[in-house]
XYZ file of N, CA, C and O in Angstrom:
752
model
N -13.080 20.070 -3.052
C -13.516 19.052 -2.941
C -12.873 18.262 -2.212
O -12.895 16.947 -1.250
N -10.984 17.770 -2.216
C -10.016 17.552 -1.482
C -10.137 17.715 0.005
O -9.428 17.182 0.735
N -10.761 18.663 0.268
C -10.460 19.594 2.124
C -10.679 18.488 2.738
O -10.793 18.633 3.872
N -11.628 18.190 2.500
C -12.563 17.298 3.581
C -11.874 15.685 3.573
O -13.130 14.946 3.706
N -10.630 15.466 3.132
C -10.309 13.638 2.632
C -10.512 13.732 3.866
O -9.702 13.374 4.322
N -11.703 12.480 4.847
C -11.452 11.828 5.775
C -12.104 10.650 5.501
O -13.284 10.823 4.670
N -11.914 9.483 5.995
C -11.953 8.286 5.388
C -13.415 7.996 6.648
O -13.169 7.840 8.046
N -14.855 7.946 6.416
C -15.796 7.935 6.800
C -16.071 6.509 7.987
O -16.487 6.269 9.250
N -14.799 5.548 7.386
C -14.953 4.141 8.233
C -13.846 4.703 9.439
O -14.056 3.008 9.667
N -13.053 5.460 9.378
C -11.910 5.392 10.604
C -12.568 6.543 11.615
O -13.142 7.754 10.694
N -12.237 5.956 12.896
C -12.292 7.747 13.656
C -10.930 8.313 13.674
O -11.423 8.896 13.606
N -9.971 6.862 13.801
C -8.988 7.714 13.310
C -8.036 8.167 12.062
O -8.364 7.280 11.685
N -7.723 9.470 12.228
C -7.277 9.594 10.002
C -6.009 9.567 10.534
O -4.597 8.862 9.178
N -5.069 9.659 11.346
C -3.591 9.898 11.216
C -3.096 8.718 12.049
O -3.617 8.818 13.378
N -1.643 8.157 11.273
C -1.538 6.952 12.574
C -0.226 7.943 12.486
O 1.219 8.065 11.306
N 0.718 7.908 13.402
C 2.105 8.098 13.829
C 3.136 7.553 14.138
O 2.925 6.562 15.225
N 4.559 7.226 13.595
C 5.507 6.714 14.493
C 6.566 8.268 14.642
O 7.944 7.870 12.994
N 6.837 9.634 15.086
C 7.391 10.358 14.476
C 8.578 9.600 14.008
O 9.856 8.729 14.922
N 9.751 10.227 13.047
C 9.225 11.843 12.270
C 7.846 10.659 11.053
O 8.191 11.528 10.382
N 7.709 9.493 10.889
C 6.860 9.258 10.454
C 5.354 8.986 10.539
O 4.571 8.773 11.527
N 4.110 9.054 10.018
C 2.913 8.831 9.476
C 2.505 8.422 8.352
O 2.832 8.580 7.250
N 1.180 8.415 8.311
C 0.121 8.107 7.264
C -0.583 8.709 7.483
O -1.347 8.581 8.849
N -1.357 9.513 6.322
C -2.345 10.795 6.395
C -3.516 9.883 5.560
O -2.646 8.955 4.308
N -4.520 10.277 5.083
C -5.693 9.705 3.854
C -4.540 10.454 3.379
O -4.200 11.144 2.737
N -5.030 9.620 2.232
C -3.929 10.038 0.803
C -4.552 11.286 0.217
O -5.792 12.414 -0.298
N -3.446 11.927 -0.164
C -3.545 13.641 -0.875
C -3.392 13.769 -2.606
O -2.961 12.939 -2.830
N -4.465 14.803 -2.826
C -4.516 14.995 -3.606
C -3.150 15.588 -4.643
O -2.845 15.160 -5.501
N -2.781 16.216 -3.700
C -1.191 16.752 -3.978
C -0.084 15.791 -4.353
O 1.077 16.408 -5.005
N -0.338 14.692 -3.917
C 0.702 13.668 -4.115
C 0.577 12.205 -4.811
O 1.313 12.012 -5.188
N -0.621 13.327 -5.875
C -0.420 12.062 -7.020
C 0.113 11.838 -8.343
O 0.465 10.694 -8.666
N 0.433 13.330 -8.696
C 1.779 12.598 -10.032
C 2.924 12.530 -8.653
O 3.334 11.565 -10.064
N 3.182 12.727 -7.923
C 4.743 11.600 -7.818
C 4.559 10.645 -7.374
O 5.298 9.776 -7.780
N 3.402 10.347 -6.619
C 2.761 8.703 -6.385
C 2.843 8.122 -8.210
O 3.588 6.745 -8.658
N 2.132 9.136 -9.552
C 1.748 8.168 -10.149
C 3.827 7.934 -10.819
O 4.013 7.236 -11.759
N 4.346 8.775 -10.494
C 6.432 8.538 -11.250
C 6.522 7.683 -10.533
O 7.327 6.578 -11.266
N 6.097 7.795 -9.119
C 7.644 6.064 -8.630
C 6.276 4.966 -9.153
O 6.377 3.858 -9.578
N 5.283 4.796 -9.718
C 3.905 3.442 -10.284
C 5.100 3.623 -10.918
O 5.049 2.261 -11.609
N 5.257 4.411 -11.391
C 5.576 4.339 -13.591
C 6.965 4.112 -13.537
O 7.568 2.946 -13.909
N 7.800 4.226 -11.691
C 9.251 4.088 -12.600
C 8.763 1.864 -11.886
O 9.481 1.610 -11.812
N 8.312 1.898 -10.938
C 7.909 0.503 -10.240
C 7.513 -0.534 -11.094
O 6.560 -1.904 -10.502
N 6.967 0.193 -12.284
C 5.912 -1.162 -12.857
C 5.981 -2.592 -12.989
O 5.176 -3.320 -13.185
N 7.890 -3.459 -12.422
C 8.033 -4.138 -13.173
C 7.142 -5.112 -12.037
O 7.138 -6.682 -11.897
N 6.617 -4.138 -10.590
C 6.443 -5.488 -9.824
C 5.126 -4.931 -9.271
O 5.070 -5.208 -8.386
N 4.183 -4.015 -10.440
C 2.642 -4.102 -9.881
C 2.030 -4.198 -11.025
O 2.244 -5.133 -11.797
N 1.298 -4.887 -9.911
C -0.176 -4.986 -11.322
C -0.536 -4.330 -11.698
O -1.571 -3.314 -11.644
N -0.068 -3.812 -12.781
C -0.191 -2.081 -13.522
C 0.471 -2.805 -15.047
O 1.724 -2.980 -15.386
N -0.195 -2.710 -15.975
C -0.005 -3.235 -17.404
C 0.841 -2.473 -17.859
O 0.480 -2.663 -19.268
N 0.696 -0.562 -17.919
C 1.276 0.351 -19.051
C 1.308 1.288 -17.578
O 1.053 1.899 -16.837
N 2.569 2.704 -18.784
C 2.760 3.828 -17.565
C 1.683 4.334 -17.508
O 0.778 4.841 -18.617
N 0.853 4.982 -16.682
C 0.233 6.093 -15.993
C 0.107 7.213 -16.692
O 1.585 7.549 -17.016
N -0.907 8.394 -17.179
C -0.984 9.228 -17.724
C -0.746 9.936 -16.627
O -2.149 9.693 -15.834
N -1.163 11.515 -16.340
C -1.657 12.446 -15.591
C -3.025 12.105 -15.966
O -3.586 12.457 -14.737
N -3.662 11.840 -17.059
C -5.005 12.273 -17.034
C -5.590 10.527 -15.730
O -6.676 11.070 -15.452
N -4.914 10.231 -16.650
C -5.233 8.228 -15.807
C -5.244 8.678 -14.225
O -6.284 8.253 -13.478
N -4.023 9.465 -13.454
C -4.131 9.462 -12.153
C -5.249 10.762 -12.060
O -5.669 9.911 -10.854
N -5.119 11.377 -12.860
C -5.987 12.208 -12.185
C -7.980 12.205 -12.010
O -8.542 12.132 -10.839
N -8.238 11.197 -12.915
C -9.223 10.364 -12.859
C -9.779 9.277 -11.926
O -10.515 9.445 -11.065
N -8.900 8.618 -11.416
C -8.449 7.825 -11.284
C -8.694 8.278 -9.195
O -10.086 8.113 -8.476
N -8.021 9.217 -9.078
C -8.509 10.129 -7.743
C -9.789 10.592 -7.748
O -9.842 10.256 -6.582
N -10.148 11.060 -8.771
C -11.538 11.864 -8.678
C -12.469 11.561 -8.591
O -13.204 11.467 -7.795
N -12.198 10.318 -9.152
C -13.676 9.222 -8.976
C -13.168 8.340 -8.035
O -13.549 8.394 -6.960
N -12.226 7.132 -8.086
C -11.936 5.828 -7.398
C -12.100 6.236 -5.724
O -12.431 5.697 -4.596
N -10.739 6.992 -5.552
C -10.014 7.600 -4.356
C -11.337 8.545 -4.021
O -11.335 8.053 -2.709
N -11.472 9.299 -4.518
C -12.452 10.159 -3.750
C -13.773 9.259 -3.293
O -13.602 9.944 -2.400
N -13.546 8.965 -3.426
C -15.408 7.917 -3.170
C -15.556 7.135 -2.617
O -16.066 6.947 -1.344
N -13.914 6.543 -1.860
C -13.592 5.983 -0.623
C -13.792 6.636 0.588
O -13.665 5.835 1.021
N -13.958 8.005 0.417
C -13.734 8.734 1.451
C -14.921 8.585 2.399
O -14.806 8.420 3.746
N -16.313 8.493 2.039
C -17.326 8.791 2.298
C -17.915 6.784 2.205
O -19.227 6.969 2.791
N -17.186 6.360 1.754
C -17.684 4.807 1.630
C -18.180 4.018 3.038
O -16.519 4.415 3.783
N -19.028 3.763 3.148
C -19.115 2.956 4.504
C -17.594 1.353 4.424
O -17.511 0.818 5.448
N -17.857 1.038 3.403
C -17.360 -0.328 3.452
C -16.437 -0.198 2.208
O -16.778 -0.459 1.099
N -15.209 0.398 1.857
C -14.859 1.159 0.798
C -13.631 -0.128 0.821
O -13.596 -0.674 1.425
N -13.444 -0.414 -0.839
C -13.141 -1.400 -1.374
C -11.000 -1.310 -0.753
O -10.388 -2.647 -1.064
N -10.666 0.027 -0.853
C -9.471 0.425 -0.122
C -9.693 1.180 0.265
O -10.780 2.439 0.431
N -8.608 1.663 1.114
C -8.475 2.676 2.324
C -6.341 3.230 1.617
O -5.759 2.267 2.199
N -6.093 4.433 1.285
C -5.055 4.503 0.788
C -4.883 5.833 1.692
O -5.325 6.888 1.881
N -3.035 5.938 1.999
C -2.542 7.070 2.739
C -1.507 7.368 2.024
O -0.923 6.152 1.580
N -0.950 8.328 2.545
C 0.504 9.062 2.018
C 0.963 8.912 3.145
O 1.204 8.943 4.727
N 2.495 8.505 3.027
C 3.233 8.216 3.971
C 4.569 9.572 4.315
O 5.387 9.166 3.033
N 4.596 9.987 4.797
C 5.103 10.650 5.730
C 6.351 10.929 5.971
O 5.819 10.026 7.569
N 7.336 11.539 5.524
C 8.100 11.447 6.592
C 8.274 13.273 6.712
O 8.330 14.123 6.027
N 7.843 13.478 8.120
C 7.298 14.749 8.754
C 6.681 15.846 8.144
O 5.328 15.098 7.483
N 6.640 16.740 7.013
C 5.214 17.137 6.384
C 5.615 16.457 4.238
O 5.121 17.550 3.753
N 6.842 15.881 3.909
C 6.849 15.120 2.738
C 6.343 13.926 2.231
O 7.134 12.841 3.674
N 5.648 13.225 1.591
C 5.584 12.233 1.214
C 6.327 11.781 0.899
O 7.641 12.134 -0.569
N 6.469 10.660 0.746
C 7.549 9.650 0.404
C 7.276 8.096 0.209
O 8.058 7.768 -0.233
N 5.846 8.130 -0.091
C 5.500 6.832 -0.330
C 3.892 7.049 -0.036
O 3.439 8.223 0.461
N 3.447 5.886 -0.279
C 2.459 5.556 -0.325
C 1.540 4.044 -0.069
O 1.959 3.075 -1.024
N 0.657 4.175 0.194
C -0.284 2.688 0.280
C -1.251 2.366 1.056
O -2.015 3.488 1.377
N -1.347 1.350 1.705
C -3.367 0.971 2.471
C -3.210 -0.537 2.252
O -2.337 -1.279 2.241
N -5.124 -0.735 2.414
C -5.608 -0.982 2.585
C -5.849 -1.361 1.104
O -7.074 -1.125 1.189
N -6.053 -2.666 0.304
C -7.103 -2.762 -0.956
C -7.449 -4.122 -1.145
O -7.373 -5.213 -0.355
N -8.517 -4.127 -1.732
C -8.964 -5.564 -2.084
C -9.853 -5.669 -0.609
O -9.670 -7.166 0.198
N -10.424 -4.871 0.144
C -10.465 -4.992 1.155
C -12.145 -6.181 0.822
O -13.181 -5.984 0.447
N -11.579 -7.195 1.750
C -13.086 -8.210 2.070
C -13.688 -8.098 3.279
O -13.011 -8.674 4.458
N -14.722 -7.183 3.970
C -15.315 -6.543 4.460
C -16.186 -8.263 5.566
O -16.146 -8.387 6.494
N -16.732 -8.888 4.659
C -17.248 -10.286 5.062
C -16.204 -11.480 5.677
O -16.579 -11.516 7.196
N -15.206 -11.551 5.241
C -13.999 -12.427 6.253
C -13.100 -10.896 6.109
O -12.588 -12.338 7.264
N -12.937 -10.056 6.695
C -12.320 -9.118 7.947
C -10.779 -9.789 6.818
O -9.859 -10.306 7.966
N -10.207 -9.200 5.596
C -9.027 -9.523 5.058
C -8.630 -8.531 3.926
O -9.952 -8.203 3.686
N -7.206 -8.154 4.044
C -7.264 -6.980 3.359
C -6.194 -7.231 2.873
O -4.802 -7.731 2.988
N -5.315 -6.410 1.832
C -4.538 -6.855 0.780
C -3.709 -5.492 1.325
O -4.147 -4.360 1.291
N -2.494 -5.066 1.613
C -1.483 -3.753 2.405
C -0.774 -4.066 0.812
O -0.107 -4.440 -0.263
N -1.034 -2.938 0.661
C 0.210 -2.280 -1.001
C 0.964 -0.923 -0.582
O 0.617 -0.022 0.513
N 1.964 -0.862 -0.617
C 2.912 -0.057 -0.414
C 3.941 0.163 -1.543
O 4.817 -0.825 -2.161
N 4.110 1.613 -1.783
C 5.913 1.698 -2.529
C 6.259 2.959 -1.966
O 5.459 4.025 -1.474
N 7.269 2.606 -2.119
C 7.833 4.150 -2.122
C 9.209 4.305 -3.072
O 8.617 4.539 -3.667
N 9.038 5.898 -2.823
C 10.207 6.545 -3.293
C 11.290 6.127 -3.624
O 11.759 5.603 -3.156
N 10.767 5.666 -5.402
C 11.832 5.206 -6.018
C 13.343 5.029 -4.775
O 14.131 4.190 -4.807
N 13.595 6.619 -4.980
C 15.389 6.791 -4.306
C 15.367 6.560 -3.181
O 16.913 5.998 -2.924
N 14.021 5.574 -2.669
C 14.391 5.268 -1.087
C 15.337 4.650 -1.133
O 15.906 3.315 -0.305
N 14.406 3.179 -1.960
C 14.732 1.572 -2.033
C 16.247 1.194 -1.387
O 16.177 0.169 -1.018
N 16.697 1.680 -2.037
C 18.059 0.835 -2.280
C 18.477 0.778 -1.094
O 19.274 -0.055 0.089
N 18.678 2.365 -0.595
C 19.027 1.922 1.156
C 17.742 1.940 2.292
O 18.066 1.550 3.251
N 17.125 2.643 2.046
C 16.503 2.536 3.087
C 14.936 1.376 2.943
O 14.042 1.977 3.261
N 14.256 1.009 1.966
C 13.610 -0.637 1.748
C 13.182 -0.863 3.272
O 11.930 -1.004 3.299
N 14.086 -1.869 3.660
C 13.432 -2.727 4.854
C 12.975 -1.066 5.617
O 12.183 -1.684 6.190
N 13.758 -0.398 6.060
C 13.388 0.798 7.546
C 11.771 0.851 6.720
O 10.578 1.115 7.691
N 11.547 1.580 5.765
C 10.244 2.004 5.672
C 9.173 1.292 5.548
O 8.098 1.565 5.332
N 8.902 -0.324 4.464
C 8.479 -1.288 5.002
C 8.027 -1.765 6.473
O 6.762 -1.846 6.445
N 8.815 -1.948 6.969
C 9.129 -2.196 8.647
C 7.910 -0.816 9.346
O 6.664 -1.204 10.159
N 8.343 0.386 9.090
C 7.443 1.324 9.307
C 6.078 1.241 9.184
O 5.399 1.518 9.639
N 6.154 1.764 7.703
C 4.400 1.158 6.832
C 4.064 0.548 7.611
O 2.696 0.259 8.050
N 4.852 -1.014 7.510
C 3.816 -2.003 7.845
C 3.276 -2.067 9.948
O 1.788 -1.966 9.362
N 3.880 -1.851 10.350
C 3.774 -1.091 11.713
C 2.516 0.252 11.665
O 1.167 -0.037 12.198
N 2.634 0.834 10.612
C 1.343 1.802 10.683
C 0.135 1.748 10.379
O -0.743 1.560 10.745
N 0.140 0.343 9.119
C -1.202 0.080 8.310
C -2.055 -1.170 9.345
O -3.151 -1.632 9.784
N -1.030 -1.967 10.081
C -1.610 -2.959 11.124
C -2.809 -1.978 12.335
O -3.185 -2.328 12.870
N -1.873 -1.082 12.848
C -3.140 -0.090 13.263
C -3.924 -0.188 13.370
O -5.416 -0.012 13.551
N -4.242 0.675 11.214
C -5.698 0.590 11.020
C -5.900 -0.787 10.450
O -7.352 -0.928 11.224
N -5.360 -1.727 10.299
C -6.351 -2.476 10.049
C -6.545 -3.371 11.152
O -8.442 -3.835 11.020
N -5.723 -3.313 12.306
C -6.040 -4.404 13.637
C -6.935 -4.040 14.755
O -8.028 -4.065 14.829
N -6.645 -2.585 14.765
C -6.930 -1.586 15.854
C -8.656 -0.816 15.536
O -9.407 -0.616 16.326
N -8.204 -0.010 14.197
C -9.419 0.632 13.707
C -10.235 -0.141 13.146
O -11.509 -0.245 13.591
N -9.913 -1.683 11.694
C -11.112 -1.978 11.474
C -11.559 -3.284 11.566
O -12.046 -3.875 11.380
N -11.025 -3.574 12.832
C -10.393 -5.225 13.623
C -10.865 -6.166 12.568
O -11.591 -7.186 12.757
N -9.442 -6.042 11.156
C -9.795 -7.029 10.669
C -9.249 -8.496 11.368
O -8.297 -7.764 11.926
N -8.922 -9.508 10.702
C -8.822 -10.791 11.465
C -7.402 -11.108 10.329
O -6.325 -11.999 11.586
N -7.133 -10.434 8.929
C -5.787 -11.119 8.905
C -5.809 -9.681 7.585
O -6.236 -9.330 6.625
N -4.407 -9.283 7.577
C -4.168 -8.797 6.453
C -2.770 -8.681 5.551
O -1.757 -10.439 5.786
N -2.481 -9.456 4.352
C -1.512 -10.126 3.423
C -0.781 -9.178 2.415
O -1.329 -7.988 2.031
N 0.892 -9.615 2.523
C 1.089 -8.951 0.896
C 1.192 -9.764 -0.111
O 1.431 -11.110 0.060
N 0.550 -9.376 -1.560
C 0.917 -10.912 -2.285
C 2.198 -10.094 -3.746
O 2.121 -8.443 -3.833
N 3.025 -10.971 -3.833
C 3.674 -10.195 -4.463
C 5.001 -11.248 -5.411
O 4.680 -12.186 -5.104
N 4.877 -10.441 -6.538
C 5.507 -11.615 -7.476
C 6.992 -11.587 -7.125
O 7.190 -11.112 -6.350
N 7.536 -12.738 -7.780
C 8.477 -13.502 -6.648
C 9.804 -12.943 -7.731
O 10.689 -13.388 -8.515
N 10.206 -11.481 -7.568
C 11.707 -10.928 -7.992
C 12.151 -9.987 -6.737
O 12.936 -9.550 -7.352
N 11.915 -10.139 -5.913
C 12.537 -8.915 -4.419
C 12.689 -9.527 -3.204
O 11.789 -9.297 -2.567
N 12.988 -10.601 -3.296
C 13.622 -11.520 -1.879
C 14.246 -10.417 -0.696
O 13.206 -11.264 -0.245
N 14.713 -9.251 -0.850
C 14.504 -7.857 0.435
C 12.980 -8.169 0.755
O 12.864 -8.065 2.064
N 12.077 -8.001 0.093
C 11.032 -7.962 0.384
C 10.595 -8.522 1.619
O 9.955 -8.912 2.611
N 10.918 -10.388 0.495
C 10.453 -11.251 2.130
C 10.851 -11.095 2.764
O 10.780 -10.866 4.731
N 12.293 -10.311 3.386
C 12.696 -10.145 5.160
C 12.378 -9.460 6.244
O 12.601 -9.836 6.758
N 11.702 -8.393 5.140
C 11.591 -7.269 5.926
C 10.223 -8.114 6.474
O 9.567 -7.390 7.482
N 8.837 -8.610 5.484
C 8.319 -9.304 5.981
C 8.425 -10.613 6.981
O 7.250 -10.449 8.021
N 9.476 -10.796 7.120
C 9.434 -11.489 8.436
C 10.179 -11.256 9.334
O 9.197 -11.806 10.071
N 10.493 -10.158 9.068
C 11.088 -9.445 10.202
C 10.230 -8.803 11.222
O 10.141 -8.428 11.823
N 9.396 -8.267 10.306
C 7.496 -7.760 10.689
C 5.987 -9.193 11.331
O 5.451 -8.390 11.691
N 7.236 -10.433 11.075
C 6.196 -11.015 12.044
C 5.310 -12.026 10.258
O 4.135 -12.646 11.418
N 5.356 -11.370 9.803
C 4.678 -11.940 8.447
C 4.810 -13.577 8.263
O 6.402 -13.903 7.951
N 3.853 -14.350 7.915
C 4.059 -15.861 7.372
C 3.734 -16.384 6.155
O 2.790 -15.453 5.372
N 5.328 -16.895 5.362
C 4.326 -17.112 4.338
C 3.149 -17.822 3.665
O 3.001 -19.473 4.311
N 2.356 -17.514 3.328
C 0.850 -18.078 3.332
C 0.201 -19.226 2.358
O 0.158 -20.074 2.597
N 1.470 -18.849 1.186
C 0.250 -19.912 0.303
C 2.227 -19.250 -1.286
O 2.803 -17.814 -0.859
N 2.741 -20.065 -2.100
C 3.831 -19.860 -2.843
C 2.586 -20.329 -4.372
O 2.075 -21.441 -4.574
N 1.836 -19.495 -5.419
C 1.292 -19.468 -6.991
C 2.228 -19.833 -7.544
O 3.197 -18.815 -8.170
N 2.379 -20.560 -8.019
C 3.497 -21.627 -9.122
C 3.451 -20.965 -10.295
O 1.626 -20.272 -11.112
N 3.885 -20.129 -10.607
C 3.672 -19.645 -12.224
C 3.112 -19.096 -12.293
O 1.957 -18.800 -13.295
N 2.075 -18.461 -11.459
C 0.806 -16.828 -11.672
C 1.158 -15.725 -12.085
O -0.545 -15.661 -13.076
N 1.795 -15.769 -12.823
C 1.489 -14.348 -14.119
C 3.361 -14.390 -14.151
O 4.132 -14.728 -14.860
N 2.472 -13.720 -15.664
C 4.001 -13.459 -16.831
C 4.448 -11.859 -16.763
O 3.944 -11.041 -16.905
N 5.493 -12.165 -16.811
C 7.271 -11.167 -16.730
C 7.989 -11.327 -17.380
O 8.727 -12.191 -17.278
N 8.621 -10.360 -18.576
C 9.141 -10.382 -19.010
C 9.600 -11.696 -19.661
O 10.694 -11.668 -19.809
N 8.044 -12.348 -20.253
C 8.341 -13.318 -21.840
C 8.828 -14.430 -20.301
O 8.924 -16.034 -21.491
N 8.652 -14.514 -19.289
C 9.269 -15.554 -17.891
C 7.568 -15.981 -17.157
O 6.661 -14.759 -17.138
N 7.263 -16.923 -16.858
C 6.458 -16.789 -15.872
C 6.830 -17.174 -14.621
O 8.012 -17.580 -13.704
N 6.420 -16.574 -13.918
C 6.807 -16.384 -12.040
C 6.090 -16.668 -11.153
O 4.686 -16.348 -11.370
N 6.323 -16.830 -10.091
C 6.175 -17.497 -8.736
C 5.143 -16.158 -8.216
O 5.855 -15.172 -8.634
N 4.060 -16.307 -7.858
C 3.259 -14.930 -6.990
C 3.663 -15.289 -5.182
O 3.101 -16.675 -4.946
N 3.827 -15.184 -4.117
C 4.383 -14.906 -2.994
C 2.932 -14.109 -1.855
O 3.038 -12.694 -2.414
N 2.288 -15.446 -1.004
C 1.796 -13.920 -0.380
C 2.386 -14.419 1.083
O 2.238 -15.587 1.500
N 2.298 -13.450 1.799
C 2.868 -13.486 3.108
C 1.426 -12.361 3.569
O 1.037 -12.156 3.458
N 0.885 -13.596 4.935
C 0.292 -12.266 5.738
C 0.278 -12.866 7.211
O 2.007 -12.587 7.766
N -0.371 -11.355 8.066
C -0.202 -11.535 9.175
C -1.722 -11.695 9.663
O -3.157 -11.501 9.214
N -1.485 -12.442 11.054
C -3.268 -12.503 11.389
C -3.213 -11.841 12.802
O -2.156 -11.154 13.680
N -4.376 -10.456 13.277
C -4.412 -10.167 14.075
C -4.593 -10.395 15.529
O -4.674 -11.338 15.689
N -3.442 -10.509 15.822
C -3.456 -10.858 17.364
C -3.682 -9.736 18.268
O -2.731 -9.731 19.638
N -3.553 -8.439 17.640
C -4.446 -7.816 18.827
C -5.291 -7.405 19.440
O -6.069 -6.622 19.732
C-alpha cells in the first residue's frame, strides 16, 4: 500500500538542497513523528498525546488518501538529512480556490536547541518550491502560538512578514496567548 506513495497533484516528488530533502511522507517515520509531536505538544494544535493506534489510523486514512487526491487538504513530507528523517511538515489547510496554505513543520526535538533556525530556513526554502513553483499557490503562512520568539526570527530571515496578531486567541497553561501569523506571497 505505501510503496506507491506519490502525490498525484505533484509532478516533482522530491525537493533537495543537499544534504537535505523533503520526500512524500514515509510510513516508516510515523512513530518518530508521533514522538516529536508528543514532546512538542505545547506549541501544536494537539489536545492530548498521540498513541500508536492514533498515529497508525491517521497515516492509513487521512495521510494515505491525500496521495491520490487531486485537491488534497494537506501535502506532507518527511524532512531528510541524507537518508535519515529529522523532521516532517508540509502544506496544510490548503485552500485551492484562494490559492493559499498553512506551512507546518517540526523537527527532531534534539535538534531544536542548536539547529532550529538552520532547519526552519532549509525547510521553508524547500516547501516554497512545492507551494510556489509546483502548485502555483499565491500565499503561504505560518500560524503560531506566541510562545517561540526564535521562530519569528527564522521567518523574518526567510522574508516572511507578520500578517496578523490574533489577540488572546488560544488558551495555554491557564492563560490566553496571542496567535501570530507570518506570511509570504508568491514572487516566483
